[in-house]
Amino acid sequence: MAAEPAAEAAGGASSECCEMSSSDLVSFVAITGDAVLDCATYRSKLDEPPNRPGLCGAVATFEGLTRDDFQGKKVLRLEYEAYAPMAARVMLRICEQAREKWPSLKKLVAAHRTGHVPSGSASIFIGAMSPHRGDAMDAVRYLIDTMKEEVPVWKKERYDDGSGAWKENPDCKAPGKRWAASSAAADDDNRDGREVRLRKE
């Protein structure tokens, strides 16, 4: 299904903040330069519509936090950089791909923080709502894996000894490999006439 930007936050082309939604408002993504990633606010976007209580049986979420250690080095913070409109468009495209894989999904939310993210703080929020828990959980796993592979966000670790290092995402070396393998397995199951739900190996 086609994804169309419904809104961009003030600053539009700024590298600081950008929000986009699919044309039917099911998918929502954000790149934000806020000092804190407000996961509760993004979680609230997964609430059921007042006129349809009980519409869904599952909400699955993921919050990615900064670890304080890397191979024995004390990590003070991560520094993220992105061109917000470009990154948001890629995130929205990935959400729409998830909806094609799991048509039962009712809402998807993804938000990524840029700037300095201290250890213990959240840099990314992912959420999915569906009538079925399996689809919601699979979609969240797919979104975080694929966004790590494909969204143009750069990350630098800062250590307590004053040094720092740009981090390469190893998933980018073989983008989509794990999910492509899972899709092939799902196709085999489908040919056998069994119920299929995409699984990550």
mmCIF file with all atom_site columns, N, CA and C in Angstrom, residues 185-199:
data_model
loop_
_atom_site.group_PDB
_atom_site.id
_atom_site.type_symbol
_atom_site.label_atom_id
_atom_site.label_alt_id
_atom_site.label_comp_id
_atom_site.label_asym_id
_atom_site.label_entity_id
_atom_site.label_seq_id
_atom_site.pdbx_PDB_ins_code
_atom_site.Cartn_x
_atom_site.Cartn_y
_atom_site.Cartn_z
_atom_site.occupancy
_atom_site.B_iso_or_equiv
_atom_site.pdbx_formal_charge
_atom_site.auth_seq_id
_atom_site.auth_comp_id
_atom_site.auth_asym_id
_atom_site.auth_atom_id
_atom_site.pdbx_PDB_model_num
ATOM 1  N N  . ALA A 1 185 ? 10.651 -19.972 3.990  1.00 0.00 ? 185 ALA A N  1
ATOM 2  C CA . ALA A 1 185 ? 10.082 -21.055 4.794  1.00 0.00 ? 185 ALA A CA 1
ATOM 3  C C  . ALA A 1 185 ? 8.569  -20.930 4.872  1.00 0.00 ? 185 ALA A C  1
ATOM 4  N N  . ALA A 1 186 ? 8.093  -19.690 4.990  1.00 0.00 ? 186 ALA A N  1
ATOM 5  C CA . ALA A 1 186 ? 6.651  -19.471 5.053  1.00 0.00 ? 186 ALA A CA 1
ATOM 6  C C  . ALA A 1 186 ? 5.981  -19.871 3.750  1.00 0.00 ? 186 ALA A C  1
ATOM 7  N N  . ASP A 1 187 ? 6.641  -19.585 2.626  1.00 0.00 ? 187 ASP A N  1
ATOM 8  C CA . ASP A 1 187 ? 6.087  -19.977 1.334  1.00 0.00 ? 187 ASP A CA 1
ATOM 9  C C  . ASP A 1 187 ? 5.955  -21.496 1.241  1.00 0.00 ? 187 ASP A C  1
ATOM 10 N N  . ASP A 1 188 ? 6.967  -22.212 1.764  1.00 0.00 ? 188 ASP A N  1
ATOM 11 C CA . ASP A 1 188 ? 6.900  -23.671 1.750  1.00 0.00 ? 188 ASP A CA 1
ATOM 12 C C  . ASP A 1 188 ? 5.714  -24.162 2.565  1.00 0.00 ? 188 ASP A C  1
ATOM 13 N N  . ASP A 1 189 ? 5.515  -23.552 3.741  1.00 0.00 ? 189 ASP A N  1
ATOM 14 C CA . ASP A 1 189 ? 4.378  -23.935 4.577  1.00 0.00 ? 189 ASP A CA 1
ATOM 15 C C  . ASP A 1 189 ? 3.063  -23.660 3.868  1.00 0.00 ? 189 ASP A C  1
ATOM 16 N N  . ASN A 1 190 ? 3.006  -22.529 3.175  1.00 0.00 ? 190 ASN A N  1
ATOM 17 C CA . ASN A 1 190 ? 1.772  -22.143 2.497  1.00 0.00 ? 190 ASN A CA 1
ATOM 18 C C  . ASN A 1 190 ? 1.425  -23.133 1.395  1.00 0.00 ? 190 ASN A C  1
ATOM 19 N N  . ARG A 1 191 ? 2.439  -23.617 0.703  1.00 0.00 ? 191 ARG A N  1
ATOM 20 C CA . ARG A 1 191 ? 2.186  -24.590 -0.358 1.00 0.00 ? 191 ARG A CA 1
ATOM 21 C C  . ARG A 1 191 ? 1.627  -25.891 0.223  1.00 0.00 ? 191 ARG A C  1
ATOM 22 N N  . ASP A 1 192 ? 1.984  -26.172 1.484  1.00 0.00 ? 192 ASP A N  1
ATOM 23 C CA . ASP A 1 192 ? 1.472  -27.379 2.129  1.00 0.00 ? 192 ASP A CA 1
ATOM 24 C C  . ASP A 1 192 ? 0.082  -27.177 2.703  1.00 0.00 ? 192 ASP A C  1
ATOM 25 N N  . GLY A 1 193 ? -0.466 -25.959 2.561  1.00 0.00 ? 193 GLY A N  1
ATOM 26 C CA . GLY A 1 193 ? -1.813 -25.695 3.021  1.00 0.00 ? 193 GLY A CA 1
ATOM 27 C C  . GLY A 1 193 ? -1.929 -25.441 4.504  1.00 0.00 ? 193 GLY A C  1
ATOM 28 N N  . ARG A 1 194 ? -0.800 -25.214 5.196  1.00 0.00 ? 194 ARG A N  1
ATOM 29 C CA . ARG A 1 194 ? -0.855 -24.965 6.626  1.00 0.00 ? 194 ARG A CA 1
ATOM 30 C C  . ARG A 1 194 ? -0.949 -23.474 6.903  1.00 0.00 ? 194 ARG A C  1
ATOM 31 N N  . GLU A 1 195 ? -1.449 -23.138 8.106  1.00 0.00 ? 195 GLU A N  1
ATOM 32 C CA . GLU A 1 195 ? -1.494 -21.737 8.529  1.00 0.00 ? 195 GLU A CA 1
ATOM 33 C C  . GLU A 1 195 ? -0.064 -21.238 8.674  1.00 0.00 ? 195 GLU A C  1
ATOM 34 N N  . VAL A 1 196 ? 0.193  -20.029 8.184  1.00 0.00 ? 196 VAL A N  1
ATOM 35 C CA . VAL A 1 196 ? 1.556  -19.507 8.160  1.00 0.00 ? 196 VAL A CA 1
ATOM 36 C C  . VAL A 1 196 ? 1.629  -18.211 8.941  1.00 0.00 ? 196 VAL A C  1
ATOM 37 N N  . ARG A 1 197 ? 2.656  -18.071 9.757  1.00 0.00 ? 197 ARG A N  1
ATOM 38 C CA . ARG A 1 197 ? 3.005  -16.775 10.315 1.00 0.00 ? 197 ARG A CA 1
ATOM 39 C C  . ARG A 1 197 ? 4.505  -16.627 10.164 1.00 0.00 ? 197 ARG A C  1
ATOM 40 N N  . LEU A 1 198 ? 4.956  -15.533 9.574  1.00 0.00 ? 198 LEU A N  1
ATOM 41 C CA . LEU A 1 198 ? 6.373  -15.336 9.307  1.00 0.00 ? 198 LEU A CA 1
ATOM 42 C C  . LEU A 1 198 ? 7.152  -15.382 10.608 1.00 0.00 ? 198 LEU A C  1
ATOM 43 N N  . ARG A 1 199 ? 8.214  -16.132 10.601 1.00 0.00 ? 199 ARG A N  1
ATOM 44 C CA . ARG A 1 199 ? 9.049  -16.240 11.791 1.00 0.00 ? 199 ARG A CA 1
ATOM 45 C C  . ARG A 1 199 ? 10.480 -15.858 11.461 1.00 0.00 ? 199 ARG A C  1
#
